[in-house]
Amino acid sequence: MKNKKHIVTGILAHVDAGKTTLSEAILYTAGNLRKIGRVDNGDAFLDTYELERSRGITIFSKQAEVSMNEMDLTLLDTPGHVDFSAEMERTLQVLDYAVLVISGADGVQGHTLTLWSLLERYKIPTFLFINKMDQDGTQKDQLLKELQERLSSGCIDFGEKGSDEFYEMIAMEDEALLDYYLESGEITESKIREMIAERKIFPCFFGSALKLQGVNEFLSDLAFYTEEREYPEEFGARIFKITRDENGNRLTHLKVTGGNLKVKTVITESDEKINQIRIYSGEKYETVNELQAGRICAVTGLSDTIPGQCLGAEQGGYEPVLEPVLTYQMILPEETSASVILPKLRQLEEEEPELHIIWNEELQEIQVQIMGEVQLEILKSLIKERFDVDVEFGQGNIVYKETIADVVEGVGHFEPLRHYAEVHLLMEPLERGSGVVIDTQCSEDVLDKNWQRLIITHLLERDHRGVLTGAPITDIKITLAAGRAHQKHTEGGDFRQATYRAVRQGLRMAQSVLLEPYYKFRLEVPQQMIGRAMTDIEKMQGTFDTPDTAGEMSVLQGIAPVSTMQGYQKEVLAYSKGMGRLFTTLNGYDICHNEEEIIEASGYDPDRDLENPCGSVFCSHGAGYNVAWNEVPEHMHLESVLAKEIEEEEFDELTQRRAYIEEESIDTE
């Protein structure tokens, strides 16, 4: 008997589109639930946390196992609110297919466009379920037209399956297929599957999850038109989440992307073994001893894993698109010490990496970077629930980042008495949105492989701070170029110190650039108000394309700094008397429009930041002494790699010029 295919599918949506209700309807229709739970009643199968049940929103991604005749489905229900998008984005990286739920009453929303661009980035084949079609005023034809105009012309109504129009719409999305269809008049089911997998077409289904309308047809086609992936034989896995169970056991949630996963095996660089493999469905789980590629599970026994980490043969990873752009001061009760609560908050940060808990040494305060105010409320509730501490938060500020504009060599040396390490790093600017890329070009003849691995670990283990405002660095390639250890005196911690100092010294040597977050916006206002809208955007230091018209409305699209556009939605509603709409999605980071003002306001002095030193420590006559960052090149023990490269390039150029002159003189003779 042939094994059933296994598909991992995520359900995504704008908040209140009915995503969790559709998950419940799928479980019920497939025979895996006796009774449908409701989000508003607080008894949804997948809203397992008390906070979710009380608020009626999904905060954490959940797993449900659905068994059907044709396939076994792992269903991942993701958060819909924009504040919890980072949790959703991590889940995307383990999906085979996605289901995008759109409210028929609301149509395409700003967050829908963000989700669509993420699905495109991660190349995930997508089915669409247009929900709430039982509500008055919903028009299927109008909604389909909107999907085709704003998402993709490949959005096809699978309710029209079998009709000539259905096949014609599919054929229009592929030139070679169109020629074949015009000749033969047919399109095979396997070709339709292939086009879905290649993201050329996107099946659309219209219905009501709450009333189970259209759910059976949707589920039937999901089973029929999906294909199981092929995986390599060598073990690989991708981690997408860290949680803790009710007994405090640390759970690493992962997808097996190659070979098999077995209990009591070592899968990370530490010597920790997997104790249990759990397959969750809602709050319950079953344990197995072995799991094949393509499956999702949670494992116990690992203490040093992080979301986004790749294990075994699994390669790559993406810099998240949806990052926090706001930072808040955490205000603790008088009786609570920061030193006591900080380690507990680190535990929360491990589960929710997008929280970015920061201890500001200068201000002696805890700061939290998050997506928005709803996440702030949830964080308050979580801290109270987990640690019984009532915290408050100060005003939100923008999260800035820093990068460099030129290629430099950063050198870090750490040599107090009976310690020794020197690290040379090449640092190069990258395109916007690249994040920090780590590489090595250091020969093992120069530095042993184990020491090189250690340096790479230290480069990856923290957010390195810039030298303009102390903001995290981004869009930089850091390459290990050279290093030196001492046979007797080098210890593991020495390379940590040398590596951190090399990064900071390189940043001091470089021309640093301050970056700020930008929104991509779509502004719809009555035509007579477009002049006011354009003036507003210009004042915000934003840019825009030529305005379009849509009926009686003008549409303005462009980008603007988050710092200047914050709160503009209220202004739009006021001056347009409720007729205007502003959609914003994060568009990444770019050059800060008021760099000098922000640097001055931060009051940051890189040379007084004792947590992140820029200088090095050398040894003379049995005692260590500090050397300032700009004097390190005069004291370093290894020669400059960058200077050597420049010398070699100049020598090559000189040799070529001489050869050219000699050839010219021979020709003249």
mmCIF file of N, CA and C in Angstrom, residues 8 13 88 91-92 101 106 145 166 174 228 242 260 266 299 331 399 407 496 517 572 611 614 638 642:
data_model
loop_
_atom_site.group_PDB
_atom_site.id
_atom_site.type_symbol
_atom_site.label_atom_id
_atom_site.label_comp_id
_atom_site.label_asym_id
_atom_site.label_seq_id
_atom_site.Cartn_x
_atom_site.Cartn_y
_atom_site.Cartn_z
ATOM 1 N N VAL A 8 2.917 20.127 4.767
ATOM 2 C CA VAL A 8 2.915 21.132 5.846
ATOM 3 C C VAL A 8 2.341 22.425 5.273
ATOM 4 N N ALA A 13 -3.292 35.320 7.555
ATOM 5 C CA ALA A 13 -4.366 36.273 7.272
ATOM 6 C C ALA A 13 -4.125 37.590 7.972
ATOM 7 N N MET A 88 4.971 34.806 12.735
ATOM 8 C CA MET A 88 4.431 34.253 11.495
ATOM 9 C C MET A 88 5.538 34.063 10.453
ATOM 10 N N THR A 91 7.625 30.981 10.863
ATOM 11 C CA THR A 91 6.872 29.779 10.498
ATOM 12 C C THR A 91 6.887 29.560 8.985
ATOM 13 N N LEU A 92 6.885 30.656 8.215
ATOM 14 C CA LEU A 92 6.873 30.552 6.747
ATOM 15 C C LEU A 92 8.003 29.686 6.217
ATOM 16 N N VAL A 101 -5.949 33.658 3.970
ATOM 17 C CA VAL A 101 -7.378 33.911 4.211
ATOM 18 C C VAL A 101 -7.630 35.408 4.084
ATOM 19 N N ASP A 106 -13.868 42.795 3.852
ATOM 20 C CA ASP A 106 -12.838 43.849 3.869
ATOM 21 C C ASP A 106 -11.977 43.894 2.616
ATOM 22 N N LYS A 145 -11.711 40.355 -8.954
ATOM 23 C CA LYS A 145 -11.042 41.395 -9.753
ATOM 24 C C LYS A 145 -9.983 42.108 -8.900
ATOM 25 N N PHE A 166 -12.363 28.828 -17.072
ATOM 26 C CA PHE A 166 -11.401 28.383 -16.049
ATOM 27 C C PHE A 166 -10.076 27.993 -16.706
ATOM 28 N N ASP A 174 0.786 31.247 -18.727
ATOM 29 C CA ASP A 174 2.009 30.591 -19.206
ATOM 30 C C ASP A 174 1.976 30.558 -20.733
ATOM 31 N N GLU A 228 3.873 16.356 -2.644
ATOM 32 C CA GLU A 228 4.838 16.181 -1.555
ATOM 33 C C GLU A 228 6.242 16.499 -2.066
ATOM 34 N N ILE A 242 11.017 28.361 19.692
ATOM 35 C CA ILE A 242 11.392 27.802 20.994
ATOM 36 C C ILE A 242 10.254 28.112 21.960
ATOM 37 N N ASN A 260 16.486 11.226 8.559
ATOM 38 C CA ASN A 260 15.584 10.933 9.669
ATOM 39 C C ASN A 260 16.090 11.579 10.947
ATOM 40 N N VAL A 266 22.759 13.213 18.688
ATOM 41 C CA VAL A 266 23.302 14.570 18.821
ATOM 42 C C VAL A 266 23.129 15.260 17.472
ATOM 43 N N VAL A 299 11.249 18.962 19.990
ATOM 44 C CA VAL A 299 12.151 18.032 20.677
ATOM 45 C C VAL A 299 12.594 18.622 22.011
ATOM 46 N N ILE A 331 9.539 49.871 32.756
ATOM 47 C CA ILE A 331 9.543 50.465 34.101
ATOM 48 C C ILE A 331 9.148 49.385 35.104
ATOM 49 N N VAL A 399 13.626 52.467 16.345
ATOM 50 C CA VAL A 399 14.840 51.639 16.370
ATOM 51 C C VAL A 399 15.685 51.989 15.139
ATOM 52 N N VAL A 407 35.250 49.795 2.714
ATOM 53 C CA VAL A 407 35.858 48.526 3.138
ATOM 54 C C VAL A 407 36.977 48.827 4.129
ATOM 55 N N ARG A 496 36.764 35.529 22.169
ATOM 56 C CA ARG A 496 35.526 36.319 22.270
ATOM 57 C C ARG A 496 35.898 37.805 22.398
ATOM 58 N N PRO A 517 14.068 53.062 9.734
ATOM 59 C CA PRO A 517 13.063 52.250 9.030
ATOM 60 C C PRO A 517 12.151 53.113 8.158
ATOM 61 N N VAL A 572 -5.285 61.619 8.224
ATOM 62 C CA VAL A 572 -5.969 61.304 6.954
ATOM 63 C C VAL A 572 -7.474 61.197 7.187
ATOM 64 N N GLU A 611 31.000 48.260 27.800
ATOM 65 C CA GLU A 611 30.472 46.945 27.412
ATOM 66 C C GLU A 611 30.951 46.542 26.015
ATOM 67 N N CYS A 614 36.373 49.557 21.961
ATOM 68 C CA CYS A 614 36.902 49.687 20.595
ATOM 69 C C CYS A 614 38.409 49.420 20.547
ATOM 70 N N LEU A 638 50.099 40.593 13.701
ATOM 71 C CA LEU A 638 50.010 40.110 12.315
ATOM 72 C C LEU A 638 49.992 41.303 11.364
ATOM 73 N N LEU A 642 44.437 43.727 4.506
ATOM 74 C CA LEU A 642 43.926 44.673 3.511
ATOM 75 C C LEU A 642 45.078 45.413 2.828
#
